Amino acid sequence: MTQEKAFLLLINGHIESAEFPEIPSICVKYSMSYGPDWKHVAGSTEGLSATCFRGESHRFVPDLPITATFSRPQLVFSCYGNDLFGHDVVRGYGALPIPTIPGSHIRTVPCFVPEASSTYQKFVGILSGRRPEFVDPSHVARAEARHATRVTTQGKLVVRVDVILKDMGKFGFQTVPRRGLPSHEPPTADLSGLRLGKQKGFQRPVEDREVSTPAQSDDKAIEEVSPALPSDDVPRPLPTLED
């Protein structure tokens, strides 16, 4: 697959934390699920974290790095832990579609486990350590027969993913940044030919209007400060104004 026939999708990330309230320890496994139109180019398609224990904040910190390059896949997570009898059992499955917008993304992935078909099988599975699980973990990333699978939510994962896209513009795809519109500047309106105040029903804002005050002569100023004349209209001398 050459550069002229495909664009590249590069992801880098890690699992920041996990919350499973009723589980003392856990380890997380991830794998890639993608269709026939995608091809894995570089990086690992699966990984497994070390077993981690819950701290005072009731959160697990697997800190599992994720690095892969694809030429639109999904990340599939499988969580495992020990039960009361020391059996290593599945604690949750989850799937995360890779974001199509370049940049750093934080996603919360709900994790669930399949339920037993009957109460008796559930009790036997707890004693024997053989609880229901998917033969192919990538089943959670597909829609086939999902409606016929009964599941129970167990917890969630917090995943940070950094996405880099390359050569998508050559194939007619336009990507936008995570925040805002595309990188080009928005068109600016030309207001030079607009005559304010000439349109019907238009009134300029108060803060933009210039308030003009007519010039007052000295005589007019004196008349304004002069006391009112008495009712008998007898002329009286004006009071002297002190500087």
JSON list of N, CA and C in Angstrom, two decimals, residues 130-191:
[
{"chain": "A", "resi": 130, "resn": "ARG", "atom": "N", "xyz": [-14.58, -20.56, 35.91]},
{"chain": "A", "resi": 130, "resn": "ARG", "atom": "CA", "xyz": [-14.83, -20.55, 34.47]},
{"chain": "A", "resi": 130, "resn": "ARG", "atom": "C", "xyz": [-16.09, -19.74, 34.18]},
{"chain": "A", "resi": 131, "resn": "ARG", "atom": "N", "xyz": [-15.95, -18.45, 34.25]},
{"chain": "A", "resi": 131, "resn": "ARG", "atom": "CA", "xyz": [-17.07, -17.56, 34.01]},
{"chain": "A", "resi": 131, "resn": "ARG", "atom": "C", "xyz": [-17.25, -17.32, 32.51]},
{"chain": "A", "resi": 132, "resn": "PRO", "atom": "N", "xyz": [-18.44, -16.85, 32.10]},
{"chain": "A", "resi": 132, "resn": "PRO", "atom": "CA", "xyz": [-18.66, -16.61, 30.67]},
{"chain": "A", "resi": 132, "resn": "PRO", "atom": "C", "xyz": [-17.72, -15.52, 30.15]},
{"chain": "A", "resi": 133, "resn": "GLU", "atom": "N", "xyz": [-17.16, -15.76, 28.98]},
{"chain": "A", "resi": 133, "resn": "GLU", "atom": "CA", "xyz": [-16.31, -14.78, 28.33]},
{"chain": "A", "resi": 133, "resn": "GLU", "atom": "C", "xyz": [-16.36, -15.01, 26.82]},
{"chain": "A", "resi": 134, "resn": "PHE", "atom": "N", "xyz": [-15.94, -14.00, 26.09]},
{"chain": "A", "resi": 134, "resn": "PHE", "atom": "CA", "xyz": [-15.96, -14.08, 24.63]},
{"chain": "A", "resi": 134, "resn": "PHE", "atom": "C", "xyz": [-14.73, -14.84, 24.14]},
{"chain": "A", "resi": 135, "resn": "VAL", "atom": "N", "xyz": [-14.96, -15.74, 23.20]},
{"chain": "A", "resi": 135, "resn": "VAL", "atom": "CA", "xyz": [-13.83, -16.46, 22.59]},
{"chain": "A", "resi": 135, "resn": "VAL", "atom": "C", "xyz": [-12.96, -15.49, 21.81]},
{"chain": "A", "resi": 136, "resn": "ASP", "atom": "N", "xyz": [-13.59, -14.57, 21.10]},
{"chain": "A", "resi": 136, "resn": "ASP", "atom": "CA", "xyz": [-12.87, -13.53, 20.36]},
{"chain": "A", "resi": 136, "resn": "ASP", "atom": "C", "xyz": [-13.20, -12.19, 20.99]},
{"chain": "A", "resi": 137, "resn": "PRO", "atom": "N", "xyz": [-12.25, -11.55, 21.68]},
{"chain": "A", "resi": 137, "resn": "PRO", "atom": "CA", "xyz": [-12.56, -10.26, 22.33]},
{"chain": "A", "resi": 137, "resn": "PRO", "atom": "C", "xyz": [-13.00, -9.18, 21.36]},
{"chain": "A", "resi": 138, "resn": "SER", "atom": "N", "xyz": [-12.60, -9.26, 20.09]},
{"chain": "A", "resi": 138, "resn": "SER", "atom": "CA", "xyz": [-13.00, -8.24, 19.13]},
{"chain": "A", "resi": 138, "resn": "SER", "atom": "C", "xyz": [-14.49, -8.29, 18.81]},
{"chain": "A", "resi": 139, "resn": "HIS", "atom": "N", "xyz": [-15.21, -9.25, 19.37]},
{"chain": "A", "resi": 139, "resn": "HIS", "atom": "CA", "xyz": [-16.67, -9.33, 19.18]},
{"chain": "A", "resi": 139, "resn": "HIS", "atom": "C", "xyz": [-17.36, -8.08, 19.71]},
{"chain": "A", "resi": 140, "resn": "VAL", "atom": "N", "xyz": [-16.78, -7.45, 20.74]},
{"chain": "A", "resi": 140, "resn": "VAL", "atom": "CA", "xyz": [-17.41, -6.26, 21.33]},
{"chain": "A", "resi": 140, "resn": "VAL", "atom": "C", "xyz": [-17.32, -5.07, 20.39]},
{"chain": "A", "resi": 141, "resn": "ALA", "atom": "N", "xyz": [-16.46, -5.12, 19.38]},
{"chain": "A", "resi": 141, "resn": "ALA", "atom": "CA", "xyz": [-16.32, -4.02, 18.43]},
{"chain": "A", "resi": 141, "resn": "ALA", "atom": "C", "xyz": [-17.21, -4.19, 17.21]},
{"chain": "A", "resi": 142, "resn": "ARG", "atom": "N", "xyz": [-17.95, -5.28, 17.14]},
{"chain": "A", "resi": 142, "resn": "ARG", "atom": "CA", "xyz": [-18.83, -5.53, 16.01]},
{"chain": "A", "resi": 142, "resn": "ARG", "atom": "C", "xyz": [-20.29, -5.54, 16.47]},
{"chain": "A", "resi": 143, "resn": "ALA", "atom": "N", "xyz": [-21.18, -5.31, 15.51]},
{"chain": "A", "resi": 143, "resn": "ALA", "atom": "CA", "xyz": [-22.61, -5.22, 15.84]},
{"chain": "A", "resi": 143, "resn": "ALA", "atom": "C", "xyz": [-23.33, -6.54, 15.67]},
{"chain": "A", "resi": 144, "resn": "GLU", "atom": "N", "xyz": [-22.66, -7.55, 15.10]},
{"chain": "A", "resi": 144, "resn": "GLU", "atom": "CA", "xyz": [-23.34, -8.82, 14.87]},
{"chain": "A", "resi": 144, "resn": "GLU", "atom": "C", "xyz": [-23.68, -9.52, 16.18]},
{"chain": "A", "resi": 145, "resn": "ALA", "atom": "N", "xyz": [-24.94, -9.89, 16.35]},
{"chain": "A", "resi": 145, "resn": "ALA", "atom": "CA", "xyz": [-25.43, -10.67, 17.49]},
{"chain": "A", "resi": 145, "resn": "ALA", "atom": "C", "xyz": [-25.22, -9.98, 18.83]},
{"chain": "A", "resi": 146, "resn": "ARG", "atom": "N", "xyz": [-24.99, -8.70, 18.83]},
{"chain": "A", "resi": 146, "resn": "ARG", "atom": "CA", "xyz": [-24.84, -7.99, 20.10]},
{"chain": "A", "resi": 146, "resn": "ARG", "atom": "C", "xyz": [-26.17, -7.91, 20.84]},
{"chain": "A", "resi": 147, "resn": "HIS", "atom": "N", "xyz": [-27.28, -7.87, 20.12]},
{"chain": "A", "resi": 147, "resn": "HIS", "atom": "CA", "xyz": [-28.58, -7.77, 20.76]},
{"chain": "A", "resi": 147, "resn": "HIS", "atom": "C", "xyz": [-28.96, -9.04, 21.50]},
{"chain": "A", "resi": 148, "resn": "ALA", "atom": "N", "xyz": [-28.32, -10.16, 21.16]},
{"chain": "A", "resi": 148, "resn": "ALA", "atom": "CA", "xyz": [-28.63, -11.44, 21.80]},
{"chain": "A", "resi": 148, "resn": "ALA", "atom": "C", "xyz": [-27.71, -11.76, 22.97]},
{"chain": "A", "resi": 149, "resn": "THR", "atom": "N", "xyz": [-26.80, -10.87, 23.29]},
{"chain": "A", "resi": 149, "resn": "THR", "atom": "CA", "xyz": [-25.83, -11.11, 24.36]},
{"chain": "A", "resi": 149, "resn": "THR", "atom": "C", "xyz": [-26.22, -10.31, 25.59]},
{"chain": "A", "resi": 150, "resn": "ARG", "atom": "N", "xyz": [-26.46, -10.99, 26.70]},
{"chain": "A", "resi": 150, "resn": "ARG", "atom": "CA", "xyz": [-26.77, -10.32, 27.95]},
{"chain": "A", "resi": 150, "resn": "ARG", "atom": "C", "xyz": [-25.46, -9.99, 28.67]},
{"chain": "A", "resi": 151, "resn": "VAL", "atom": "N", "xyz": [-25.35, -8.75, 29.08]},
{"chain": "A", "resi": 151, "resn": "VAL", "atom": "CA", "xyz": [-24.11, -8.30, 29.72]},
{"chain": "A", "resi": 151, "resn": "VAL", "atom": "C", "xyz": [-24.45, -7.52, 30.99]},
{"chain": "A", "resi": 152, "resn": "THR", "atom": "N", "xyz": [-23.44, -7.36, 31.83]},
{"chain": "A", "resi": 152, "resn": "THR", "atom": "CA", "xyz": [-23.54, -6.59, 33.07]},
{"chain": "A", "resi": 152, "resn": "THR", "atom": "C", "xyz": [-22.37, -5.63, 33.14]},
{"chain": "A", "resi": 153, "resn": "THR", "atom": "N", "xyz": [-22.66, -4.37, 33.43]},
{"chain": "A", "resi": 153, "resn": "THR", "atom": "CA", "xyz": [-21.60, -3.38, 33.53]},
{"chain": "A", "resi": 153, "resn": "THR", "atom": "C", "xyz": [-20.81, -3.58, 34.82]},
{"chain": "A", "resi": 154, "resn": "GLN", "atom": "N", "xyz": [-19.50, -3.55, 34.69]},
{"chain": "A", "resi": 154, "resn": "GLN", "atom": "CA", "xyz": [-18.62, -3.77, 35.83]},
{"chain": "A", "resi": 154, "resn": "GLN", "atom": "C", "xyz": [-17.86, -2.52, 36.24]},
{"chain": "A", "resi": 155, "resn": "GLY", "atom": "N", "xyz": [-17.43, -1.71, 35.29]},
{"chain": "A", "resi": 155, "resn": "GLY", "atom": "CA", "xyz": [-16.62, -0.53, 35.60]},
{"chain": "A", "resi": 155, "resn": "GLY", "atom": "C", "xyz": [-16.37, 0.26, 34.33]},
{"chain": "A", "resi": 156, "resn": "LYS", "atom": "N", "xyz": [-15.28, 1.02, 34.35]},
{"chain": "A", "resi": 156, "resn": "LYS", "atom": "CA", "xyz": [-14.95, 1.86, 33.20]},
{"chain": "A", "resi": 156, "resn": "LYS", "atom": "C", "xyz": [-13.45, 2.12, 33.16]},
{"chain": "A", "resi": 157, "resn": "LEU", "atom": "N", "xyz": [-12.99, 2.50, 31.97]},
{"chain": "A", "resi": 157, "resn": "LEU", "atom": "CA", "xyz": [-11.60, 2.86, 31.74]},
{"chain": "A", "resi": 157, "resn": "LEU", "atom": "C", "xyz": [-11.54, 4.30, 31.27]},
{"chain": "A", "resi": 158, "resn": "VAL", "atom": "N", "xyz": [-10.50, 5.01, 31.66]},
{"chain": "A", "resi": 158, "resn": "VAL", "atom": "CA", "xyz": [-10.23, 6.36, 31.18]},
{"chain": "A", "resi": 158, "resn": "VAL", "atom": "C", "xyz": [-8.99, 6.29, 30.30]},
{"chain": "A", "resi": 159, "resn": "VAL", "atom": "N", "xyz": [-9.18, 6.59, 29.01]},
{"chain": "A", "resi": 159, "resn": "VAL", "atom": "CA", "xyz": [-8.11, 6.42, 28.03]},
{"chain": "A", "resi": 159, "resn": "VAL", "atom": "C", "xyz": [-7.81, 7.77, 27.38]},
{"chain": "A", "resi": 160, "resn": "ARG", "atom": "N", "xyz": [-6.54, 8.07, 27.26]},
{"chain": "A", "resi": 160, "resn": "ARG", "atom": "CA", "xyz": [-6.09, 9.26, 26.53]},
{"chain": "A", "resi": 160, "resn": "ARG", "atom": "C", "xyz": [-5.47, 8.80, 25.20]},
{"chain": "A", "resi": 161, "resn": "VAL", "atom": "N", "xyz": [-5.93, 9.41, 24.11]},
{"chain": "A", "resi": 161, "resn": "VAL", "atom": "CA", "xyz": [-5.46, 9.04, 22.77]},
{"chain": "A", "resi": 161, "resn": "VAL", "atom": "C", "xyz": [-5.03, 10.30, 22.03]},
{"chain": "A", "resi": 162, "resn": "ASP", "atom": "N", "xyz": [-3.83, 10.28, 21.48]},
{"chain": "A", "resi": 162, "resn": "ASP", "atom": "CA", "xyz": [-3.32, 11.35, 20.62]},
{"chain": "A", "resi": 162, "resn": "ASP", "atom": "C", "xyz": [-3.38, 10.88, 19.18]},
{"chain": "A", "resi": 163, "resn": "VAL", "atom": "N", "xyz": [-4.12, 11.61, 18.34]},
{"chain": "A", "resi": 163, "resn": "VAL", "atom": "CA", "xyz": [-4.37, 11.19, 16.96]},
{"chain": "A", "resi": 163, "resn": "VAL", "atom": "C", "xyz": [-3.64, 12.11, 16.00]},
{"chain": "A", "resi": 164, "resn": "ILE", "atom": "N", "xyz": [-2.96, 11.52, 15.03]},
{"chain": "A", "resi": 164, "resn": "ILE", "atom": "CA", "xyz": [-2.27, 12.24, 13.97]},
{"chain": "A", "resi": 164, "resn": "ILE", "atom": "C", "xyz": [-2.74, 11.68, 12.63]},
{"chain": "A", "resi": 165, "resn": "LEU", "atom": "N", "xyz": [-3.18, 12.56, 11.73]},
{"chain": "A", "resi": 165, "resn": "LEU", "atom": "CA", "xyz": [-3.63, 12.16, 10.40]},
{"chain": "A", "resi": 165, "resn": "LEU", "atom": "C", "xyz": [-2.66, 12.68, 9.35]},
{"chain": "A", "resi": 166, "resn": "LYS", "atom": "N", "xyz": [-2.45, 11.90, 8.31]},
{"chain": "A", "resi": 166, "resn": "LYS", "atom": "CA", "xyz": [-1.48, 12.26, 7.28]},
{"chain": "A", "resi": 166, "resn": "LYS", "atom": "C", "xyz": [-2.06, 11.95, 5.90]},
{"chain": "A", "resi": 167, "resn": "ASP", "atom": "N", "xyz": [-1.89, 12.89, 4.97]},
{"chain": "A", "resi": 167, "resn": "ASP", "atom": "CA", "xyz": [-2.26, 12.74, 3.56]},
{"chain": "A", "resi": 167, "resn": "ASP", "atom": "C", "xyz": [-3.76, 12.55, 3.35]},
{"chain": "A", "resi": 168, "resn": "MET", "atom": "N", "xyz": [-4.60, 13.03, 4.26]},
{"chain": "A", "resi": 168, "resn": "MET", "atom": "CA", "xyz": [-6.04, 12.90, 4.05]},
{"chain": "A", "resi": 168, "resn": "MET", "atom": "C", "xyz": [-6.55, 13.92, 3.04]},
{"chain": "A", "resi": 169, "resn": "GLY", "atom": "N", "xyz": [-5.90, 15.09, 2.96]},
{"chain": "A", "resi": 169, "resn": "GLY", "atom": "CA", "xyz": [-6.33, 16.09, 2.00]},
{"chain": "A", "resi": 169, "resn": "GLY", "atom": "C", "xyz": [-6.16, 15.66, 0.56]},
{"chain": "A", "resi": 170, "resn": "LYS", "atom": "N", "xyz": [-5.25, 14.72, 0.30]},
{"chain": "A", "resi": 170, "resn": "LYS", "atom": "CA", "xyz": [-5.05, 14.25, -1.08]},
{"chain": "A", "resi": 170, "resn": "LYS", "atom": "C", "xyz": [-6.23, 13.43, -1.58]},
{"chain": "A", "resi": 171, "resn": "PHE", "atom": "N", "xyz": [-7.05, 12.93, -0.68]},
{"chain": "A", "resi": 171, "resn": "PHE", "atom": "CA", "xyz": [-8.17, 12.09, -1.06]},
{"chain": "A", "resi": 171, "resn": "PHE", "atom": "C", "xyz": [-9.51, 12.79, -0.87]},
{"chain": "A", "resi": 172, "resn": "GLY", "atom": "N", "xyz": [-9.49, 14.11, -0.70]},
{"chain": "A", "resi": 172, "resn": "GLY", "atom": "CA", "xyz": [-10.72, 14.88, -0.60]},
{"chain": "A", "resi": 172, "resn": "GLY", "atom": "C", "xyz": [-11.33, 14.96, 0.77]},
{"chain": "A", "resi": 173, "resn": "PHE", "atom": "N", "xyz": [-10.59, 14.51, 1.80]},
{"chain": "A", "resi": 173, "resn": "PHE", "atom": "CA", "xyz": [-11.10, 14.59, 3.17]},
{"chain": "A", "resi": 173, "resn": "PHE", "atom": "C", "xyz": [-10.59, 15.87, 3.81]},
{"chain": "A", "resi": 174, "resn": "GLN", "atom": "N", "xyz": [-11.48, 16.55, 4.53]},
{"chain": "A", "resi": 174, "resn": "GLN", "atom": "CA", "xyz": [-11.12, 17.76, 5.25]},
{"chain": "A", "resi": 174, "resn": "GLN", "atom": "C", "xyz": [-11.33, 17.53, 6.73]},
{"chain": "A", "resi": 175, "resn": "THR", "atom": "N", "xyz": [-10.29, 17.71, 7.49]},
{"chain": "A", "resi": 175, "resn": "THR", "atom": "CA", "xyz": [-10.36, 17.54, 8.94]},
{"chain": "A", "resi": 175, "resn": "THR", "atom": "C", "xyz": [-10.38, 18.89, 9.60]},
{"chain": "A", "resi": 176, "resn": "VAL", "atom": "N", "xyz": [-11.01, 18.97, 10.75]},
{"chain": "A", "resi": 176, "resn": "VAL", "atom": "CA", "xyz": [-11.08, 20.19, 11.52]},
{"chain": "A", "resi": 176, "resn": "VAL", "atom": "C", "xyz": [-10.36, 19.97, 12.83]},
{"chain": "A", "resi": 177, "resn": "PRO", "atom": "N", "xyz": [-9.80, 21.02, 13.43]},
{"chain": "A", "resi": 177, "resn": "PRO", "atom": "CA", "xyz": [-9.18, 20.84, 14.74]},
{"chain": "A", "resi": 177, "resn": "PRO", "atom": "C", "xyz": [-10.20, 20.47, 15.78]},
{"chain": "A", "resi": 178, "resn": "ARG", "atom": "N", "xyz": [-9.69, 20.04, 16.93]},
{"chain": "A", "resi": 178, "resn": "ARG", "atom": "CA", "xyz": [-10.59, 19.57, 17.98]},
{"chain": "A", "resi": 178, "resn": "ARG", "atom": "C", "xyz": [-11.49, 20.68, 18.47]},
{"chain": "A", "resi": 179, "resn": "ARG", "atom": "N", "xyz": [-10.98, 21.90, 18.51]},
{"chain": "A", "resi": 179, "resn": "ARG", "atom": "CA", "xyz": [-11.78, 23.04, 18.98]},
{"chain": "A", "resi": 179, "resn": "ARG", "atom": "C", "xyz": [-11.86, 24.05, 17.86]},
{"chain": "A", "resi": 180, "resn": "GLY", "atom": "N", "xyz": [-13.07, 24.49, 17.57]},
{"chain": "A", "resi": 180, "resn": "GLY", "atom": "CA", "xyz": [-13.24, 25.52, 16.58]},
{"chain": "A", "resi": 180, "resn": "GLY", "atom": "C", "xyz": [-13.48, 24.98, 15.19]},
{"chain": "A", "resi": 181, "resn": "LEU", "atom": "N", "xyz": [-13.45, 25.91, 14.22]},
{"chain": "A", "resi": 181, "resn": "LEU", "atom": "CA", "xyz": [-13.70, 25.61, 12.83]},
{"chain": "A", "resi": 181, "resn": "LEU", "atom": "C", "xyz": [-12.39, 25.33, 12.12]},
{"chain": "A", "resi": 182, "resn": "PRO", "atom": "N", "xyz": [-12.41, 25.07, 10.81]},
{"chain": "A", "resi": 182, "resn": "PRO", "atom": "CA", "xyz": [-11.17, 24.84, 10.09]},
{"chain": "A", "resi": 182, "resn": "PRO", "atom": "C", "xyz": [-10.19, 25.98, 10.25]},
{"chain": "A", "resi": 183, "resn": "SER", "atom": "N", "xyz": [-8.95, 25.69, 9.89]},
{"chain": "A", "resi": 183, "resn": "SER", "atom": "CA", "xyz": [-7.87, 26.62, 10.19]},
{"chain": "A", "resi": 183, "resn": "SER", "atom": "C", "xyz": [-7.92, 27.89, 9.36]},
{"chain": "A", "resi": 184, "resn": "HIS", "atom": "N", "xyz": [-8.66, 27.92, 8.21]},
{"chain": "A", "resi": 184, "resn": "HIS", "atom": "CA", "xyz": [-8.68, 29.12, 7.39]},
{"chain": "A", "resi": 184, "resn": "HIS", "atom": "C", "xyz": [-9.43, 30.23, 8.10]},
{"chain": "A", "resi": 185, "resn": "GLU", "atom": "N", "xyz": [-9.06, 31.47, 7.77]},
{"chain": "A", "resi": 185, "resn": "GLU", "atom": "CA", "xyz": [-9.68, 32.62, 8.41]},
{"chain": "A", "resi": 185, "resn": "GLU", "atom": "C", "xyz": [-11.08, 32.82, 7.86]},
{"chain": "A", "resi": 186, "resn": "PRO", "atom": "N", "xyz": [-12.05, 33.16, 8.70]},
{"chain": "A", "resi": 186, "resn": "PRO", "atom": "CA", "xyz": [-13.41, 33.41, 8.21]},
{"chain": "A", "resi": 186, "resn": "PRO", "atom": "C", "xyz": [-13.46, 34.68, 7.38]},
{"chain": "A", "resi": 187, "resn": "PRO", "atom": "N", "xyz": [-14.33, 34.76, 6.38]},
{"chain": "A", "resi": 187, "resn": "PRO", "atom": "CA", "xyz": [-14.42, 35.97, 5.56]},
{"chain": "A", "resi": 187, "resn": "PRO", "atom": "C", "xyz": [-14.90, 37.14, 6.37]},
{"chain": "A", "resi": 188, "resn": "THR", "atom": "N", "xyz": [-14.27, 38.30, 6.09]},
{"chain": "A", "resi": 188, "resn": "THR", "atom": "CA", "xyz": [-14.63, 39.52, 6.80]},
{"chain": "A", "resi": 188, "resn": "THR", "atom": "C", "xyz": [-15.56, 40.34, 5.92]},
{"chain": "A", "resi": 189, "resn": "ALA", "atom": "N", "xyz": [-16.58, 40.92, 6.52]},
{"chain": "A", "resi": 189, "resn": "ALA", "atom": "CA", "xyz": [-17.56, 41.71, 5.77]},
{"chain": "A", "resi": 189, "resn": "ALA", "atom": "C", "xyz": [-17.00, 43.10, 5.51]},
{"chain": "A", "resi": 190, "resn": "ASP", "atom": "N", "xyz": [-17.25, 43.63, 4.31]},
{"chain": "A", "resi": 190, "resn": "ASP", "atom": "CA", "xyz": [-16.81, 44.97, 3.94]},
{"chain": "A", "resi": 190, "resn": "ASP", "atom": "C", "xyz": [-17.89, 45.96, 4.33]},
{"chain": "A", "resi": 191, "resn": "LEU", "atom": "N", "xyz": [-17.61, 46.76, 5.33]},
{"chain": "A", "resi": 191, "resn": "LEU", "atom": "CA", "xyz": [-18.59, 47.72, 5.84]},
{"chain": "A", "resi": 191, "resn": "LEU", "atom": "C", "xyz": [-18.30, 49.14, 5.38]}
]
